[in-house]
Coordinates of C-alpha atoms in Angstrom, one line a residue:
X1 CA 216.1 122.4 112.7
X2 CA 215.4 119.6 114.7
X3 CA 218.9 118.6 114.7
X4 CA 220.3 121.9 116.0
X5 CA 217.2 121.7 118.6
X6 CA 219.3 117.7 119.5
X7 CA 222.6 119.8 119.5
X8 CA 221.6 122.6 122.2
X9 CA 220.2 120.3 124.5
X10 CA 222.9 117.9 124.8
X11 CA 225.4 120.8 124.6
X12 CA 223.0 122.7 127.6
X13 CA 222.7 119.3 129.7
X14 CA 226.4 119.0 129.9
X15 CA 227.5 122.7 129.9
X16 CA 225.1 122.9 133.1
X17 CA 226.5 120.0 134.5
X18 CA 229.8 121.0 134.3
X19 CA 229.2 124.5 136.2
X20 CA 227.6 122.5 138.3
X21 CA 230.3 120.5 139.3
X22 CA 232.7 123.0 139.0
X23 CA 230.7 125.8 141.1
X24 CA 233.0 128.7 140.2
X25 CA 233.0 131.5 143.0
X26 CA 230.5 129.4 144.9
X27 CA 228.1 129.8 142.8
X28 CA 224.7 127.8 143.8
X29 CA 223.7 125.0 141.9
X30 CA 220.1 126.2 141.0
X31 CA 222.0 128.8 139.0
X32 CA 223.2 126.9 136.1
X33 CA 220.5 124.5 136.3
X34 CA 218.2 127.3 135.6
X35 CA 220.6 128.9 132.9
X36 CA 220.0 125.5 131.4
X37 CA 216.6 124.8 131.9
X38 CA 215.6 128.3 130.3
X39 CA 217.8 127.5 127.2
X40 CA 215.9 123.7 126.8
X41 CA 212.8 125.4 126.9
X42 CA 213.5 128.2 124.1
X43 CA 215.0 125.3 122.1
X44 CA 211.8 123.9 121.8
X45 CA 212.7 120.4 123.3
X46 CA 211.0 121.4 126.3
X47 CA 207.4 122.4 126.0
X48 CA 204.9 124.3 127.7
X49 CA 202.3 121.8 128.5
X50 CA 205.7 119.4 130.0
X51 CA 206.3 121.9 131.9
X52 CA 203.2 121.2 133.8
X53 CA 203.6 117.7 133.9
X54 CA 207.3 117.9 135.4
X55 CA 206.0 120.7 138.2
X56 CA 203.2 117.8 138.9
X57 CA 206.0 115.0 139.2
X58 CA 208.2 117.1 141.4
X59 CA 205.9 118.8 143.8
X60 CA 205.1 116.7 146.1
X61 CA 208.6 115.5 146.5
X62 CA 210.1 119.4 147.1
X63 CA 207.0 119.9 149.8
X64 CA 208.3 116.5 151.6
X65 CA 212.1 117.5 151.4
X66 CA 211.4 121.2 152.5
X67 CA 209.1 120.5 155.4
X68 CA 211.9 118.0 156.5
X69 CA 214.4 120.8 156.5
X70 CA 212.4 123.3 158.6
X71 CA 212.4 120.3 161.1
X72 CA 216.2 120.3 160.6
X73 CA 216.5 123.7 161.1
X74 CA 213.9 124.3 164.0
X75 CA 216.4 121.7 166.0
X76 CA 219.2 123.7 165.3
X77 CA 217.2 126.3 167.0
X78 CA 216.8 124.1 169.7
X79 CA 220.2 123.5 170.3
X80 CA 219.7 119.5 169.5
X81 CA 222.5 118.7 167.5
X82 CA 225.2 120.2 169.5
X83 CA 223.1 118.2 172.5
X84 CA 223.7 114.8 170.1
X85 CA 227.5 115.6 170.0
X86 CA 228.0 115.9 173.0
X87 CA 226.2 112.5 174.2
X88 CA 227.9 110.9 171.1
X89 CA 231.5 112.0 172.8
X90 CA 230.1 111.2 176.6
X91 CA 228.6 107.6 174.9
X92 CA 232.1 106.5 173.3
X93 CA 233.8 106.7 177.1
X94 CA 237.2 107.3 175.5
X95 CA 237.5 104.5 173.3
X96 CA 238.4 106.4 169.7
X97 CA 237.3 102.7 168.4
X98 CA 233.5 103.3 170.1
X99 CA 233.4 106.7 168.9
X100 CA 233.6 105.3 165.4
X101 CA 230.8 103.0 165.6
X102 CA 228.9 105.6 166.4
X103 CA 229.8 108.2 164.2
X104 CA 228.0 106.3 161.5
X105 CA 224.8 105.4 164.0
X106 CA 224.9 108.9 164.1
X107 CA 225.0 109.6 160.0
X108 CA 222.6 106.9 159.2
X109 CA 220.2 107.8 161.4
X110 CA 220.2 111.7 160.7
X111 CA 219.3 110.6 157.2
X112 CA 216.6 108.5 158.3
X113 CA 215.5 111.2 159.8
X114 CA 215.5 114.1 157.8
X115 CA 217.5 113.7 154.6
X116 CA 221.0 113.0 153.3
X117 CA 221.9 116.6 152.3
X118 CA 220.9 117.5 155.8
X119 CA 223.0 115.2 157.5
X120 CA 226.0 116.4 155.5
X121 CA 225.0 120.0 155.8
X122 CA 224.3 119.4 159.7
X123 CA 226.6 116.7 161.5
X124 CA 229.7 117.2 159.4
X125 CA 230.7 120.2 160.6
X126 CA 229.8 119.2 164.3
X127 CA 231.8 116.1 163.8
X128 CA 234.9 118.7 162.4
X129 CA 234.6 120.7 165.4
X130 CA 234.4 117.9 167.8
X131 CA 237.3 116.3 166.3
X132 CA 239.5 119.7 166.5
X133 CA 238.7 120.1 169.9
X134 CA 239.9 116.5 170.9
X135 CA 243.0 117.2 169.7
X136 CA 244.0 114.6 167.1
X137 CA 246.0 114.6 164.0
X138 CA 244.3 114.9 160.9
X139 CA 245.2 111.3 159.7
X140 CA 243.2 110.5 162.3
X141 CA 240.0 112.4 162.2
X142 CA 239.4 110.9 157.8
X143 CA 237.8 107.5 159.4
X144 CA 234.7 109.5 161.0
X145 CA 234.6 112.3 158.5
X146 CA 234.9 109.6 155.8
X147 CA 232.8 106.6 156.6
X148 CA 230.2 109.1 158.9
X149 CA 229.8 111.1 155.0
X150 CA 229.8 108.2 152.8
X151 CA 227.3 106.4 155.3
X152 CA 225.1 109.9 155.3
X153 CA 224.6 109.8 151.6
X154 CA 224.4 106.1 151.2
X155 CA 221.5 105.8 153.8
X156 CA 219.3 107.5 151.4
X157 CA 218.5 104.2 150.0
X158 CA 216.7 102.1 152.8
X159 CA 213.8 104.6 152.3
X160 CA 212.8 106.9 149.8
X161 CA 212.1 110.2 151.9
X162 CA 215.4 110.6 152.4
X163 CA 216.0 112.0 149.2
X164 CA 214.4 114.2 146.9
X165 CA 215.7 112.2 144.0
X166 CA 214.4 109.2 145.1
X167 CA 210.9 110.9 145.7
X168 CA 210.6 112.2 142.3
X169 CA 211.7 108.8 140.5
X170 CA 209.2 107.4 142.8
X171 CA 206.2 109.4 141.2
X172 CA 208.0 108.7 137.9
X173 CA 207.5 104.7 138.0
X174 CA 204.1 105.0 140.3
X175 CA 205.4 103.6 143.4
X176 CA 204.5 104.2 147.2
X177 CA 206.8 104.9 149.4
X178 CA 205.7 102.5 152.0
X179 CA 206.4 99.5 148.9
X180 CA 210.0 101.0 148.4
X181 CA 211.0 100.9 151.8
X182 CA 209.4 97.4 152.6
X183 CA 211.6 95.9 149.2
X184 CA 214.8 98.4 149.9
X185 CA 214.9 98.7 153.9
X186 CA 216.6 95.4 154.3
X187 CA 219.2 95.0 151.5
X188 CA 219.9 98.3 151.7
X189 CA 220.6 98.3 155.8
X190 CA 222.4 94.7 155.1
X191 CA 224.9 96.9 152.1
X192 CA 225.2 99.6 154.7
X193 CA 226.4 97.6 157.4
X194 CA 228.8 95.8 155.3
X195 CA 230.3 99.1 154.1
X196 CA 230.6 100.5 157.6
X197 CA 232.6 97.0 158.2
X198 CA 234.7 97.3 155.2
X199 CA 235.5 101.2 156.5
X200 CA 236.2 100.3 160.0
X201 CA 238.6 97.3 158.5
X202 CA 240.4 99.9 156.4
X203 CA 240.4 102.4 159.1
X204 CA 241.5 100.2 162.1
X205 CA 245.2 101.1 162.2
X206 CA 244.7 104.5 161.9
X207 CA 242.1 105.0 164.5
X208 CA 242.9 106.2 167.7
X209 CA 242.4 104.2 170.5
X210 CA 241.9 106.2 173.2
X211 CA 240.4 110.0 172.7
X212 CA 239.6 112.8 175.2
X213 CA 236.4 112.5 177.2
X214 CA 236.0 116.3 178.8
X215 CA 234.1 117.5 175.6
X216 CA 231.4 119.5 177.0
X217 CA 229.8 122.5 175.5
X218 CA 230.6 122.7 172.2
X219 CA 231.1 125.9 170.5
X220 CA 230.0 125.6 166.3
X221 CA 229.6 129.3 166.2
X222 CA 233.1 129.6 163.8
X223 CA 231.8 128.3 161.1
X224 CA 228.5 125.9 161.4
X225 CA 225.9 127.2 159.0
X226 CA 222.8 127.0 161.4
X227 CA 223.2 128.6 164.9
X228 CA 221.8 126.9 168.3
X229 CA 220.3 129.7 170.2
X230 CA 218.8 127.9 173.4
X231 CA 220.1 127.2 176.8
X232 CA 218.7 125.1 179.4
X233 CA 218.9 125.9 183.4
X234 CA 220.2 122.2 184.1
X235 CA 221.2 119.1 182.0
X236 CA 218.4 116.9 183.0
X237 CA 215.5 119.2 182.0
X238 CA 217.8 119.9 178.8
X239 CA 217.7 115.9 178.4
X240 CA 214.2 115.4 179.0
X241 CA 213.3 118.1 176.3
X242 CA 215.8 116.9 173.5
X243 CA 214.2 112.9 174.3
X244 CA 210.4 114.3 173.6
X245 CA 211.7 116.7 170.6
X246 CA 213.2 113.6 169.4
X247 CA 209.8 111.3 169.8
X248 CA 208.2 114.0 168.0
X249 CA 210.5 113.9 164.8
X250 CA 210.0 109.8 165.3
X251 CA 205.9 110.3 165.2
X252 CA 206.3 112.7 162.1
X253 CA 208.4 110.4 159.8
X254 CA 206.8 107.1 161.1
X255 CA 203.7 109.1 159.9
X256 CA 205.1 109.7 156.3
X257 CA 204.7 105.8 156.2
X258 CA 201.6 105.3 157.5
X259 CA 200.2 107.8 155.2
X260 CA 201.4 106.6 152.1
X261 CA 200.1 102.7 153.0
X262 CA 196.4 104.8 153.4
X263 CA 197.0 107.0 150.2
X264 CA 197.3 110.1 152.2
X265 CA 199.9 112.4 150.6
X266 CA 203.1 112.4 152.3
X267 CA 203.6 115.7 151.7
X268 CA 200.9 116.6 153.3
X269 CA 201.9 114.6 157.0
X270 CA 205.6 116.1 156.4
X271 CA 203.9 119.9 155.9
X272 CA 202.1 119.5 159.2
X273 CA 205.0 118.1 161.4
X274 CA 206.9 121.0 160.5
X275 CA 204.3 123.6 161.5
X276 CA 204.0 121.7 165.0
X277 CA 207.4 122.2 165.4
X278 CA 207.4 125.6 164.6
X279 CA 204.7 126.0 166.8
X280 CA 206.6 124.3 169.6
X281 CA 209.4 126.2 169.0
X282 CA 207.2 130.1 169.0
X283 CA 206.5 129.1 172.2
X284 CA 209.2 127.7 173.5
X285 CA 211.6 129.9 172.4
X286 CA 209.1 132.8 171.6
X287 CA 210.6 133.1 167.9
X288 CA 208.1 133.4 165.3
X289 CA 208.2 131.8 161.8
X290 CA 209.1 134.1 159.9
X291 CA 213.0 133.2 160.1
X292 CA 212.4 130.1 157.8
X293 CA 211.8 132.5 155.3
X294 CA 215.3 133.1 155.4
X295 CA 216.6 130.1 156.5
X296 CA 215.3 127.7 154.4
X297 CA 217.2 126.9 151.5
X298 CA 214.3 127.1 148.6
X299 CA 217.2 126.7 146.0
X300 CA 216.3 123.2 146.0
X301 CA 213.4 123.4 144.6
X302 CA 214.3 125.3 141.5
X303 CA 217.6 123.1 141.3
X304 CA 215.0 120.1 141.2
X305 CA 212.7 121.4 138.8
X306 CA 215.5 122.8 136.4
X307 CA 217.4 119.9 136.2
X308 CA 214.2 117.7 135.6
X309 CA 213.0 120.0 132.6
X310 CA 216.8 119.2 131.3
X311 CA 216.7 115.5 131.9
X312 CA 212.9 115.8 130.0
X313 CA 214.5 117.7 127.2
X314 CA 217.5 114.9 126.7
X315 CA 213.7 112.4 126.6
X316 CA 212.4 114.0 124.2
X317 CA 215.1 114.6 121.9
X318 CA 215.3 110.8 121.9
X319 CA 218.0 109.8 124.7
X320 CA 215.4 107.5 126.3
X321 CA 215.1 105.5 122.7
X322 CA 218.6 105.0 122.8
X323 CA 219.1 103.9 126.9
X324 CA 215.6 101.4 125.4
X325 CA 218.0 99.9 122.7
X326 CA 220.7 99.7 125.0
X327 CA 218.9 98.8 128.3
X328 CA 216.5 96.1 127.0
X329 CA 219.0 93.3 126.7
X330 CA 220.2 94.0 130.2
X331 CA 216.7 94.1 131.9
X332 CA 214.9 91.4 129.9
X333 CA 217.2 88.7 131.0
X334 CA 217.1 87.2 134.5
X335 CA 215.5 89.4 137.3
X336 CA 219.5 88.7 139.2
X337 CA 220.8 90.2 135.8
X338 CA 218.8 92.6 135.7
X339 CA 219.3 93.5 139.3
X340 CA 223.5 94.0 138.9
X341 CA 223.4 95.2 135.7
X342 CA 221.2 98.1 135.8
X343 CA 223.1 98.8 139.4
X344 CA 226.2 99.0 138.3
X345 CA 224.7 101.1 134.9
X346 CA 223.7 103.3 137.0
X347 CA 226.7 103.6 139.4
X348 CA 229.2 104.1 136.3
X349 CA 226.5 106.7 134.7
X350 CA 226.3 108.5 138.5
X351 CA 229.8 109.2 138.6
X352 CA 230.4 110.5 135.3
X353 CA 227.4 112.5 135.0
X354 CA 226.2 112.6 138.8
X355 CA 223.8 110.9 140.3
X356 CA 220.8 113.6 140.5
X357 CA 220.4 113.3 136.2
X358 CA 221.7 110.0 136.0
X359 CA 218.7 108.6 138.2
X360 CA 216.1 110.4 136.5
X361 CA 217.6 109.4 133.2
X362 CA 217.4 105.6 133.6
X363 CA 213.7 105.9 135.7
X364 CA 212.4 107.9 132.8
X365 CA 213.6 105.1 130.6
X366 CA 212.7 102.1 132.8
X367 CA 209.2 103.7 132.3
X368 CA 209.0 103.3 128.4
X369 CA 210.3 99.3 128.2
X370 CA 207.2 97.2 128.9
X371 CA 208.9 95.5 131.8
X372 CA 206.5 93.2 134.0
X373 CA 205.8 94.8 137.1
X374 CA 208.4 92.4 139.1
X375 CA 210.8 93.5 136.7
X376 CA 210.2 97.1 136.8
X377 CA 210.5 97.2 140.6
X378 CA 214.1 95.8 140.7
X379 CA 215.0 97.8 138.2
X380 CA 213.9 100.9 139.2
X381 CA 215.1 99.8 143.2
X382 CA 218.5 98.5 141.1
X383 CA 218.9 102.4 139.3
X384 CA 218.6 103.6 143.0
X385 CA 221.4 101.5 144.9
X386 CA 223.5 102.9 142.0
X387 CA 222.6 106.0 142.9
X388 CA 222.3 106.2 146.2
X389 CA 225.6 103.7 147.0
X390 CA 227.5 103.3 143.6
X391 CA 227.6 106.9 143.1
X392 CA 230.1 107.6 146.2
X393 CA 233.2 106.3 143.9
X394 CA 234.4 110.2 143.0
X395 CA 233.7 112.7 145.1
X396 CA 231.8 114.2 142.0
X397 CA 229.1 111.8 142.2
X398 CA 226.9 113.0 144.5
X399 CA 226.3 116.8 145.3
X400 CA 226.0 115.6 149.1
X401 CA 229.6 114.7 148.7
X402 CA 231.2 117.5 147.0
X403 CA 229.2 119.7 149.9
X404 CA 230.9 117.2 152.3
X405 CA 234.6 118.1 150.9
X406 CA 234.0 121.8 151.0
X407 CA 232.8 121.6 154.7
X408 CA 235.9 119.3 155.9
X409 CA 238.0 121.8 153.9
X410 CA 236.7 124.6 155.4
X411 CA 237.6 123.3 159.2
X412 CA 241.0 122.8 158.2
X413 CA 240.5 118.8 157.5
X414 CA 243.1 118.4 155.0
X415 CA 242.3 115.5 152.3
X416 CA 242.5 115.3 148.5
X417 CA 240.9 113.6 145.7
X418 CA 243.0 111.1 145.4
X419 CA 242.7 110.1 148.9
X420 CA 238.8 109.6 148.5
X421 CA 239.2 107.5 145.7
X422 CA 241.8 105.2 147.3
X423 CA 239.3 104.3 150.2
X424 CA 236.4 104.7 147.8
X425 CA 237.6 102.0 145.2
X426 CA 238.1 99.4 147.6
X427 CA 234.5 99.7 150.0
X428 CA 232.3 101.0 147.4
X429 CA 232.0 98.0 144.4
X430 CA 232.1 95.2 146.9
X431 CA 229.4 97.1 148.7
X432 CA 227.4 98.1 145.7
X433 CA 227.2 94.6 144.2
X434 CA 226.3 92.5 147.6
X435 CA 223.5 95.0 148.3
X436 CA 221.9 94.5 144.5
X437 CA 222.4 90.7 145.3
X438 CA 220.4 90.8 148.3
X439 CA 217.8 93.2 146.6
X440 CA 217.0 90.5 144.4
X441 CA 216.8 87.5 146.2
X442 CA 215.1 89.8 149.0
X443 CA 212.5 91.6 146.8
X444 CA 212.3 87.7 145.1
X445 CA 211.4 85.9 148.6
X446 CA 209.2 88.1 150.2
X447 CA 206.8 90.0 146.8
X448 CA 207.5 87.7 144.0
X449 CA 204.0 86.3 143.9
X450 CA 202.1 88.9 144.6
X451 CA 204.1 91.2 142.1
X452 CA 203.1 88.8 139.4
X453 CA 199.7 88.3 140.2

């Protein structure tokens, strides 16, 4: 019996990834997660009383990443993003070559800001329409659509709020997230800017050098998924708004930080930002709340909690043992060996299995190996470079990036596969292993000592 209950829940876990993956008719992700996470529970792998324990683990993290996407979406509302293209194409002055840089300034930033899902979801297709409209052959538009995507998802690592996987191992290993961004923020930003560099060196041949400048008033209504609704009577006063919206969004996440340092929940800061904003926008706009209903995408939430109830059902069938067995030699060495190895680990597990289960998989295991706190950290920081960075070799990595290959596709971007994994091969391991360097000998310098007091 308990054999079979081992063969259903390895047979469910990659069953459900696979639909996943493979999305047939479009169908949303939280479908087959749940298909699967029902299934683990009747199999008896999953029980009851976990489920309580993976709905405590998880909260907090889905209250975080759904209050940041209200704030997403009430900016839509406001017209801000179109308002961010359009300074992006004024800023770059005609140079295709300054449009580039700041493409990605763009990307990395919106994930700072909100989350990496978010800034696929949002700027992608504003970057396809703005591309369309100058005018240049589709060659020419890959380098922003390419390095502005991969530098979207990747920018998830400098801090942990920008993705709901990193939240959730976060509670997992019983780390704030003010402590992950002060050991991540800098190797991470360092392995970003070298993979923007190692883009823009592939890329320089093939970007234009000069690109239109008359860009004004874009029009995203074809086939952008959220729809700007406001006007302004003049660009200064529509300037002066967008500036103080954008100070606002700046208070709210520099406010995630500051609670965690004083053991406030994050959740709780993120919760209340968004209701300010929806306040600001009632009566602004006069539009009440009741749209988020609607808009908000709470598929997230059950795709979170049904793939964590899988991933708890692979631990207690035994997987975890196994990854101990297998890990331990690789963690107990040196904290630098422990630092690449358990990076790339979890870069090759990423790709094959995604990165969403593959994180949770090796946190979950980190937990149950008596590392030394020092040890534990890079570790856990190591699983999420993997995950975060690593996992952008296939396109199948990453939801973010299969989301990101739909979107181009839909606006007529025409680019295969193969294509990604020609670009991908040669940026991504380079990048991977210099930022898991850095981690260590960053993490090392400046938390060493007290770690091991």
């Amino acid at each position: 019996m308990v054999d079979l209950t081992v063969w259903i829940t390895i047979i469910t876990f990659l069953v459900t990834l696979g639909f996943i993956l493979w999305r047939p008719r479009g169908i949303n992700e939280a479908i087959p997660a749940a298909i699967g996470a029902i299934i683990v529970v009747l199999s008896g792998s999953v029980s009851l009383s976990d489920l309580g324990i993976i709905a405590g683990t998880i909260s907090g993290a889905a209250i975080t990443i759904m209050a940041t996407i209200v704030m997403a979406i009430v900016l839509e509302s406001f017209g801000f993003f179109n308002w961010v293209a359009e300074k992006l194409a004024a800023k770059a002055k005609g140079s295709g070559i300054r449009l580039f840089w700041y493409v990605n300034l763009l990307c990395f930033l919106m994930t700072l800001f909100f989350n990496n899902d978010g800034s696929i979801l949002i700027t992608t297709p504003i970057l396809v329409m703005l591309l369309n409209n100058m005018g240049i052959k589709n060659h020419q538009k890959i380098p922003y659509l390419l390095s502005g995507g991969l530098i979207a998802t990747a920018s998830s690592a400098p801090i942990g709020v920008s993705n709901i996987v990193n939240l959730i191992a976060l509670k997992i290993v019983h780390m704030s997230l003010y402590l992950h961004t002060a050991m991540m923020f800098v190797p991470a930003t360092l392995g970003l800017l070298l993979l923007v560099g190692l883009l823009f060196l592939r890329f320089y041949k093939v970007l234009p050098k000069t690109i239109p400048t008359n860009i004004q008033g874009l029009s995203l209504k074809s086939y952008h998924p959220l729809k700007p609704v406001v006007h302004h009577e003049s660009e200064k006063q529509r300037s002066r708004f967008m500036r103080n919206v954008l100070l606002f969004v700046f208070a709210v996440r520099v406010s995630l930080f500051v609670a965690s340092f004083v053991n406030i929940p994050v959740s709780l800061m993120a919760v209340i930002g968004s209701l300010v904003l929806l306040g600001w926008r009632w009566v602004y706009l006069k539009i009440p709340p009741g749209d988020m209903l609607k808009k908000t995408p709470w598929y997230i939430i059950v795709f979170a909690f049904c793939m964590y109830v899988i991933i708890y059902g692979l631990n207690n069938i035994g997987l975890t043992d196994w990854l101990i067995t297998f890990m331990q030699p690789i963690v107990s060495g040196s904290l630098l060996h422990a630092s690449v190895m358990m990076g790339v680990l979890l870069s090759v597990l990423s790709n094959i299995f995604n990165n969403h289960p593959a994180l949770m998989v090796g946190t979950l295991t980190l937990t149950h190996m008596n590392l030394d706190l020092l040890s534990l950290k890079i570790a856990y920081l190591a699983n999420v470079i993997g995950s975060d960075m690593g996992s952008l070799l296939l396109p199948m990595g990453t939801l973010a990036t299969l989301m990101w290959m739909h979107i181009i596709r839909k606006g007529k971007v025409k680019f295969t596969w193969w294509e990604y994994v020609k670009i991908t091969g040669v940026v991504i391991p380079p990048t991977v292993l210099f930022t898991l360097v850095v981690l260590y000998y960053w993490v090392s310098w400046l938390f060493g000592g007290v770690l091991q007091q």
